[in-house]
Tab-separated table of C-alpha atoms and ligand atoms in Angstrom:
chain	number	residue	atom	x	y	z
A	1	MET	CA	0.033	0.059	-0.061
A	2	SER	CA	1.311	3.554	-0.778
A	3	ALA	CA	1.391	6.266	1.696
A	4	VAL	CA	-1.276	8.735	0.680
A	5	SER	CA	-2.620	12.026	2.163
A	6	GLN	CA	-6.384	12.556	2.548
A	7	PRO	CA	-8.309	12.371	-0.671
A	8	ARG	CA	-9.278	15.701	-2.072
A	9	PRO	CA	-13.059	16.561	-1.451
A	10	SER	CA	-15.217	14.997	-4.292
A	11	SER	CA	-18.734	14.248	-5.058
A	12	ALA	CA	-17.988	11.128	-6.958
A	13	PHE	CA	-19.117	7.712	-5.496
A	14	ILE	CA	-18.542	4.010	-6.327
A	15	THR	CA	-21.348	1.232	-6.499
A	16	VAL	CA	-19.056	-1.663	-5.569
A	17	ASP	CA	-17.511	-2.434	-2.158
A	18	PRO	CA	-13.795	-2.981	-2.825
A	19	ASP	CA	-13.426	-4.804	0.444
A	20	ARG	CA	-16.044	-7.566	-0.200
A	21	ASN	CA	-14.903	-11.038	-1.409
A	22	GLY	CA	-16.225	-12.379	-4.621
A	23	LYS	CA	-17.050	-10.671	-7.972
A	24	GLN	CA	-18.902	-7.429	-8.282
A	25	VAL	CA	-19.410	-5.268	-11.332
A	26	GLY	CA	-20.480	-1.654	-11.096
A	27	PHE	CA	-19.599	1.969	-11.768
A	28	ILE	CA	-17.716	4.906	-10.494
A	29	MET	CA	-20.391	7.464	-10.529
A	30	ILE	CA	-19.405	11.273	-11.271
A	31	PRO	CA	-22.122	13.632	-11.005
A	32	HIS	CA	-22.276	15.491	-14.359
A	33	SER	CA	-24.813	18.222	-15.181
A	34	PRO	CA	-25.022	19.091	-18.967
A	35	HIS	CA	-27.931	20.754	-20.621
A	36	ASP	CA	-29.980	17.559	-20.989
A	37	ASP	CA	-29.396	15.981	-17.518
A	38	ALA	CA	-29.322	18.199	-14.548
A	39	TRP	CA	-28.637	15.721	-11.904
A	40	GLY	CA	-27.011	12.780	-13.855
A	41	VAL	CA	-23.802	11.009	-13.613
A	42	THR	CA	-21.002	9.891	-15.871
A	43	ARG	CA	-20.603	6.148	-15.213
A	44	VAL	CA	-17.011	4.761	-15.340
A	45	PRO	CA	-17.111	0.950	-15.204
A	46	VAL	CA	-15.197	-0.871	-12.526
A	47	ALA	CA	-15.280	-4.424	-11.431
A	48	VAL	CA	-13.584	-5.929	-8.259
A	49	ILE	CA	-12.739	-9.594	-7.971
A	50	LYS	CA	-11.474	-10.525	-4.547
A	51	ASN	CA	-10.412	-13.503	-2.694
A	52	GLY	CA	-8.812	-13.175	0.671
A	53	ASP	CA	-5.430	-11.677	1.307
A	54	GLY	CA	-2.933	-10.797	-1.207
A	55	PRO	CA	-1.893	-8.099	-3.573
A	56	THR	CA	-4.226	-5.723	-5.211
A	57	VAL	CA	-3.667	-5.048	-8.839
A	58	VAL	CA	-5.600	-2.377	-10.859
A	59	LEU	CA	-5.912	-3.123	-14.619
A	60	GLU	CA	-6.767	-0.028	-16.860
A	61	GLY	CA	-8.056	0.010	-20.278
A	62	GLY	CA	-9.732	2.907	-22.264
A	63	ASN	CA	-7.303	5.460	-21.077
A	64	HIS	CA	-7.583	6.345	-24.734
A	65	GLY	CA	-10.889	5.470	-26.363
A	66	ASP	CA	-9.506	4.225	-29.654
A	67	GLU	CA	-7.091	1.368	-28.209
A	68	TYR	CA	-9.006	-1.786	-28.068
A	69	GLU	CA	-6.919	-4.783	-27.123
A	70	GLY	CA	-6.521	-4.023	-23.372
A	71	PRO	CA	-10.232	-3.232	-23.015
A	72	ILE	CA	-11.194	-6.522	-24.576
A	73	THR	CA	-8.771	-8.458	-22.317
A	74	ILE	CA	-10.127	-6.680	-19.227
A	75	CYS	CA	-13.990	-7.370	-20.087
A	76	ASP	CA	-12.924	-11.101	-20.809
A	77	MET	CA	-11.421	-11.186	-17.409
A	78	ILE	CA	-14.469	-9.626	-15.743
A	79	ARG	CA	-16.732	-12.270	-17.273
A	80	ASP	CA	-14.559	-15.277	-17.100
A	81	LEU	CA	-12.219	-15.089	-13.933
A	82	ASP	CA	-13.664	-17.049	-11.046
A	83	PRO	CA	-12.666	-15.374	-7.634
A	84	GLY	CA	-11.504	-18.734	-6.411
A	85	ARG	CA	-8.814	-18.631	-9.033
A	86	ILE	CA	-7.155	-15.617	-7.676
A	87	GLN	CA	-5.331	-14.758	-4.291
A	88	GLY	CA	-5.778	-11.160	-3.449
A	89	ARG	CA	-7.804	-8.447	-5.372
A	90	LEU	CA	-8.212	-7.306	-9.083
A	91	ILE	CA	-9.718	-3.938	-9.778
A	92	LEU	CA	-10.724	-4.152	-13.407
A	93	MET	CA	-11.339	-0.837	-15.193
A	94	PRO	CA	-11.872	-1.370	-18.927
A	95	ALA	CA	-13.104	2.144	-20.117
A	96	ASN	CA	-11.514	4.717	-17.834
A	97	ASN	CA	-12.088	7.724	-20.078
A	98	VAL	CA	-15.476	6.443	-20.900
A	99	HIS	CA	-16.767	9.231	-23.011
A	100	ALA	CA	-13.606	8.971	-25.242
A	101	VAL	CA	-14.229	5.056	-25.303
A	102	VAL	CA	-18.016	5.375	-26.331
A	103	ALA	CA	-16.899	7.806	-29.080
A	104	GLY	CA	-13.979	5.665	-30.231
A	105	GLN	CA	-11.639	8.609	-29.893
A	106	ARG	CA	-8.379	9.358	-28.247
A	107	THR	CA	-9.640	12.188	-26.326
A	108	SER	CA	-13.015	12.917	-24.564
A	109	PRO	CA	-15.576	14.630	-26.713
A	110	VAL	CA	-17.032	16.051	-23.563
A	111	ASP	CA	-14.131	18.305	-22.519
A	112	GLY	CA	-11.534	17.596	-25.364
A	113	LEU	CA	-8.960	16.296	-22.795
A	114	ASN	CA	-6.505	13.446	-23.188
A	115	PHE	CA	-6.916	11.571	-19.918
A	116	ASN	CA	-3.241	10.507	-19.975
A	117	ARG	CA	-2.256	14.290	-19.756
A	118	THR	CA	-4.526	15.045	-16.763
A	119	PHE	CA	-2.965	13.139	-13.672
A	120	PRO	CA	-3.382	13.775	-10.900
A	121	GLY	CA	-6.589	15.247	-12.123
A	122	ASP	CA	-8.950	17.696	-10.252
A	123	PRO	CA	-11.988	16.574	-8.308
A	124	ARG	CA	-13.521	19.946	-9.075
A	125	GLY	CA	-12.425	19.985	-12.651
A	126	THR	CA	-13.859	18.787	-16.001
A	127	ILE	CA	-15.144	15.228	-16.367
A	128	THR	CA	-11.761	13.923	-17.664
A	129	GLN	CA	-9.934	15.620	-14.727
A	130	GLN	CA	-12.476	14.319	-12.140
A	131	ILE	CA	-11.970	10.713	-13.374
A	132	ALA	CA	-8.239	10.982	-13.163
A	133	ALA	CA	-8.785	12.463	-9.560
A	134	TYR	CA	-10.860	9.564	-8.528
A	135	VAL	CA	-8.363	7.096	-9.813
A	136	ALA	CA	-5.384	8.968	-8.110
A	137	ASP	CA	-7.097	9.545	-4.811
A	138	HIS	CA	-9.344	6.505	-4.349
A	139	ILE	CA	-8.117	3.522	-6.733
A	140	TYR	CA	-4.333	3.792	-6.373
A	141	PRO	CA	-4.231	4.031	-2.655
A	142	LEU	CA	-5.974	0.545	-2.592
A	143	ALA	CA	-3.401	-0.996	-4.832
A	144	ASP	CA	0.084	-2.681	-4.884
A	145	ALA	CA	0.233	-2.768	-8.722
A	146	PHE	CA	-0.998	-1.019	-11.692
A	147	ILE	CA	-1.348	-2.419	-15.304
A	148	ASP	CA	-2.036	0.223	-17.836
A	149	LEU	CA	-2.992	-1.270	-21.326
A	150	HIS	CA	-2.512	0.960	-24.275
A	151	SER	CA	-2.359	0.471	-28.018
A	152	GLY	CA	-1.163	2.758	-30.756
A	153	GLY	CA	-4.486	4.369	-31.253
A	154	SER	CA	-5.758	5.764	-34.592
A	155	SER	CA	-2.656	7.489	-35.538
A	156	LEU	CA	0.197	5.126	-34.791
A	157	ASP	CA	0.948	1.336	-35.382
A	158	ILE	CA	3.382	0.207	-32.881
A	159	ILE	CA	5.156	-3.103	-32.359
A	160	PRO	CA	3.373	-4.938	-29.583
A	161	SER	CA	5.492	-4.144	-26.525
A	162	ALA	CA	5.359	-3.928	-22.701
A	163	ILE	CA	6.351	-0.570	-21.300
A	164	ILE	CA	8.511	0.462	-18.379
A	165	GLU	CA	7.602	3.894	-16.945
A	166	PRO	CA	10.876	5.429	-15.519
A	167	THR	CA	10.857	6.342	-11.761
A	168	THR	CA	13.513	7.955	-9.630
A	169	ASP	CA	13.030	5.239	-6.935
A	170	PRO	CA	15.729	2.597	-7.725
A	171	GLU	CA	13.951	-0.253	-5.761
A	172	LEU	CA	10.621	0.513	-7.633
A	173	HIS	CA	12.437	0.761	-10.869
A	174	ARG	CA	13.909	-2.797	-10.202
A	175	ARG	CA	10.420	-4.113	-9.350
A	176	ASN	CA	8.946	-2.507	-12.545
A	177	ILE	CA	11.470	-3.839	-14.762
A	178	ALA	CA	10.838	-7.402	-13.369
A	179	ALA	CA	6.997	-7.105	-13.826
A	180	VAL	CA	7.237	-5.645	-17.307
A	181	GLN	CA	9.725	-8.319	-18.278
A	182	ALA	CA	7.312	-10.983	-17.037
A	183	PHE	CA	4.590	-9.515	-19.407
A	184	ASP	CA	6.982	-11.099	-22.170
A	185	ALA	CA	5.889	-9.044	-25.141
A	186	PRO	CA	7.758	-9.077	-28.377
A	187	MET	CA	9.693	-5.923	-27.203
A	188	THR	CA	10.205	-4.375	-23.804
A	189	VAL	CA	10.714	-0.618	-23.940
A	190	VAL	CA	11.378	2.210	-21.435
A	191	ILE	CA	9.130	5.240	-22.513
A	192	SER	CA	9.381	8.572	-20.525
A	193	ASN	CA	7.130	10.488	-22.947
A	194	LEU	CA	10.033	13.121	-22.638
A	195	GLY	CA	9.604	13.374	-19.014
A	196	GLU	CA	5.815	13.897	-19.001
A	197	PRO	CA	4.578	13.579	-15.308
A	198	ARG	CA	0.691	13.793	-16.244
A	199	THR	CA	0.272	10.150	-17.413
A	200	ALA	CA	-1.551	7.306	-15.409
A	201	THR	CA	1.698	5.466	-15.018
A	202	ALA	CA	3.765	8.202	-13.930
A	203	ALA	CA	1.095	8.993	-11.238
A	204	ALA	CA	1.049	5.214	-10.476
A	205	CYS	CA	4.867	5.296	-9.850
A	206	ARG	CA	4.582	8.369	-7.591
A	207	SER	CA	2.021	6.330	-5.577
A	208	GLY	CA	4.555	3.729	-5.241
A	209	LEU	CA	2.748	1.040	-7.248
A	210	VAL	CA	4.580	-1.440	-9.262
A	211	THR	CA	3.669	-0.286	-12.779
A	212	VAL	CA	3.309	-2.043	-16.079
A	213	GLY	CA	2.414	-0.430	-19.443
A	214	SER	CA	1.680	-1.697	-22.808
A	215	GLU	CA	1.481	-0.584	-26.480
A	216	MET	CA	-0.428	-3.173	-28.439
A	217	GLY	CA	-0.597	-2.570	-32.368
A	218	GLY	CA	-2.881	0.363	-33.118
A	219	GLY	CA	-4.112	1.983	-36.309
A	220	GLY	CA	-7.515	1.992	-34.601
A	221	THR	CA	-8.050	-1.644	-35.281
A	222	VAL	CA	-8.083	-4.858	-33.097
A	223	SER	CA	-5.008	-6.819	-33.865
A	224	LEU	CA	-5.218	-10.482	-33.624
A	225	GLU	CA	-1.505	-10.753	-32.888
A	226	ALA	CA	-1.642	-8.002	-30.316
A	227	LEU	CA	-4.682	-9.282	-28.564
A	228	GLU	CA	-2.913	-12.600	-27.965
A	229	VAL	CA	0.299	-10.776	-26.709
A	230	CYS	CA	-2.109	-8.666	-24.361
A	231	ARG	CA	-4.038	-11.651	-22.965
A	232	ARG	CA	-0.842	-13.797	-22.447
A	233	GLY	CA	1.138	-10.721	-20.936
A	234	VAL	CA	-1.637	-9.783	-18.379
A	235	TYR	CA	-1.919	-13.235	-17.115
A	236	ASN	CA	1.981	-13.672	-16.958
A	237	VAL	CA	2.098	-10.421	-14.959
A	238	LEU	CA	-0.690	-11.464	-12.630
A	239	ALA	CA	1.055	-14.713	-11.900
A	240	HIS	CA	4.388	-12.801	-11.432
A	241	LEU	CA	2.704	-10.704	-8.898
A	242	GLY	CA	1.161	-13.675	-7.009
A	243	VAL	CA	-2.517	-12.931	-7.821
A	244	LEU	CA	-2.616	-15.888	-10.005
A	245	PRO	CA	-0.764	-19.337	-9.430
A	246	SER	CA	2.666	-19.459	-10.951
A	247	ASP	CA	1.436	-22.263	-13.390
A	248	ASN	CA	-0.169	-19.515	-15.307
A	249	ILE	CA	3.206	-18.158	-16.456
A	250	MET	CA	3.921	-19.089	-20.126
A	251	PRO	CA	7.175	-20.247	-21.516
A	252	ARG	CA	9.256	-17.190	-22.328
A	253	ARG	CA	9.440	-15.880	-25.981
A	254	ASN	CA	11.271	-12.662	-25.482
A	255	ASP	CA	15.096	-12.566	-25.174
A	256	GLY	CA	14.808	-10.054	-22.461
A	257	GLN	CA	16.650	-7.083	-24.253
A	258	LEU	CA	15.491	-3.706	-23.124
A	259	PHE	CA	14.841	-0.807	-25.419
A	260	GLU	CA	14.092	2.922	-24.872
A	261	LEU	CA	12.859	5.834	-26.786
A	262	PRO	CA	16.101	7.904	-26.988
A	263	GLY	CA	14.671	11.316	-26.039
A	264	THR	CA	13.635	13.767	-28.845
A	265	ALA	CA	15.780	11.849	-31.450
A	266	ALA	CA	13.279	8.952	-31.290
A	267	TYR	CA	10.706	10.930	-33.161
A	268	VAL	CA	10.612	11.841	-36.869
A	269	PHE	CA	8.241	14.695	-37.254
A	270	ALA	CA	6.611	15.969	-40.383
A	271	THR	CA	8.160	19.157	-41.758
A	272	ALA	CA	5.533	19.866	-44.442
A	273	ASP	CA	1.932	19.707	-45.373
A	274	GLY	CA	1.394	16.731	-47.596
A	275	ILE	CA	1.262	12.850	-47.872
A	276	PHE	CA	3.735	10.928	-45.985
A	277	GLU	CA	5.506	7.980	-47.783
A	278	PRO	CA	7.356	5.817	-45.303
A	279	PHE	CA	10.562	3.952	-46.417
A	280	HIS	CA	10.600	1.018	-44.109
A	281	PRO	CA	8.207	-1.281	-42.090
A	282	ASN	CA	8.151	-1.522	-38.305
A	283	GLY	CA	10.972	-3.685	-37.026
A	284	THR	CA	13.569	-2.327	-39.566
A	285	ALA	CA	17.060	-1.623	-38.114
A	286	VAL	CA	17.749	2.058	-39.067
A	287	ARG	CA	20.586	4.552	-38.742
A	288	ALA	CA	20.671	8.164	-37.645
A	289	GLY	CA	20.878	10.325	-40.873
A	290	GLU	CA	19.379	7.523	-42.934
A	291	PRO	CA	16.325	8.732	-45.144
A	292	ALA	CA	13.235	7.660	-43.440
A	293	GLY	CA	10.470	8.721	-45.890
A	294	ARG	CA	9.284	11.610	-47.945
A	295	ILE	CA	6.381	14.008	-47.915
A	296	HIS	CA	4.678	14.552	-51.171
A	297	CYS	CA	2.505	17.566	-52.063
A	298	THR	CA	0.294	15.869	-54.520
A	299	TRP	CA	-1.744	18.867	-55.116
A	300	ASP	CA	1.287	20.982	-56.217
A	301	PRO	CA	3.640	18.838	-58.473
A	302	THR	CA	5.975	21.666	-59.006
A	303	ARG	CA	6.988	21.105	-55.389
A	304	ALA	CA	9.654	18.383	-54.986
A	305	PRO	CA	8.909	15.810	-52.150
A	306	GLU	CA	10.667	16.665	-48.766
A	307	THR	CA	12.902	13.929	-47.348
A	308	LEU	CA	12.743	13.132	-43.615
A	309	HIS	CA	15.603	11.463	-41.810
A	310	TYR	CA	15.987	9.280	-38.730
A	311	ALA	CA	17.725	10.998	-35.881
A	312	ALA	CA	18.614	7.828	-33.824
A	313	ASP	CA	20.145	4.303	-34.397
A	314	GLY	CA	17.771	1.656	-33.553
A	315	ILE	CA	14.662	-0.256	-34.439
A	316	LEU	CA	11.774	1.303	-36.315
A	317	TYR	CA	9.210	0.800	-33.495
A	318	GLY	CA	6.242	2.940	-34.650
A	319	ARG	CA	4.602	4.261	-37.661
A	320	ARG	CA	1.953	6.966	-38.426
A	321	GLN	CA	-1.191	5.307	-39.905
A	322	PRO	CA	-3.001	8.213	-41.715
A	323	GLY	CA	-1.030	9.239	-44.877
A	324	ARG	CA	-2.082	12.888	-44.725
A	325	VAL	CA	0.459	14.890	-42.608
A	326	ARG	CA	0.798	18.453	-41.370
A	327	PRO	CA	3.957	19.917	-39.981
A	328	GLY	CA	4.651	18.486	-36.435
A	329	ASN	CA	2.753	15.314	-36.931
A	330	CYS	CA	4.761	12.181	-35.497
A	331	CYS	CA	5.419	10.088	-38.636
A	332	LEU	CA	7.945	7.511	-37.258
A	333	VAL	CA	9.405	6.514	-33.692
A	334	VAL	CA	12.618	4.650	-33.278
A	335	ALA	CA	13.409	2.471	-30.185
A	336	ALA	CA	17.115	2.228	-29.246
A	337	PRO	CA	18.958	-0.280	-26.876
A	338	TYR	CA	18.343	0.778	-23.180
A	339	ARG	CA	21.312	2.504	-21.647
A	340	GLY	CA	19.937	3.430	-18.362
A	341	ALA	CA	20.119	1.804	-14.959
A	342	LEU	CA	18.648	-1.688	-14.294
A	343	SER	CA	18.081	-0.909	-10.781
B	401	CA	CA1	-2.339	5.368	-25.711
């Protein structure tokens, strides 16, 4: 359990009892008062599966509403997991930014916010800020570990991977690496989001939770390969954490090599308005300075295509999905061998 101060005052409430044994499915209810519903609520789905004493693990999906393998995995677990199979407690949250999930969009159509840039939230803020505040103030303090299941979303296709959130606590860093390695995804990558502190995983680390992230495919689709990686990875991590028996751990497939996104050099951004033509598929070994793709201005053939270049040596880890780009769009992402501390 993490050391947490008193939660901030909030009008949100929950319809399940986190302390009760068995399986309960309900909602976090956040009063929401738009034009057509003066005294209504936004319902954020939450299930609790508890059996006696043991670690508490929170599973999050729908942080972004257009990333699907994690939410499907979590909903399957809510239906299929018998409480007698686990030791401890699972708090299963398949659709945390629920308005974004219903819309199938990255960000909430209610307030326009990216849930993963709102932590620790604000219990008197907009709906997205209030959901983040409830998670930070009322869910994290119940937990020992946090699994945040992302995919590439509509704009990116990413190699299915398990993600390590950097933390300044060396002991937590060591435990995070072990838990993320247990996921056993095709790649394991340290991602700091350039030091961004407002993500769910950064906030979970600050709360002292063992934290596991994922990036599963993307492109706004449900990838068969990524869904299998996701299901297998979640069960592996739960067995690693002791919530499921150790015989749930599958034989290892990953060689254990760690990658990282090497700062700003990881990203290849569009420099022109046009159509992006990538030169390589995901998984290609690339070099800094090597041509990465071209941006064509097909509506003005007097303009020569503009060539983009990689800025880091490594593996092509993610690619933009829509061909249409504007200056500043992220076209490509390169992952490099991890050079940081292992503990
Ligand atoms: Ca995401």
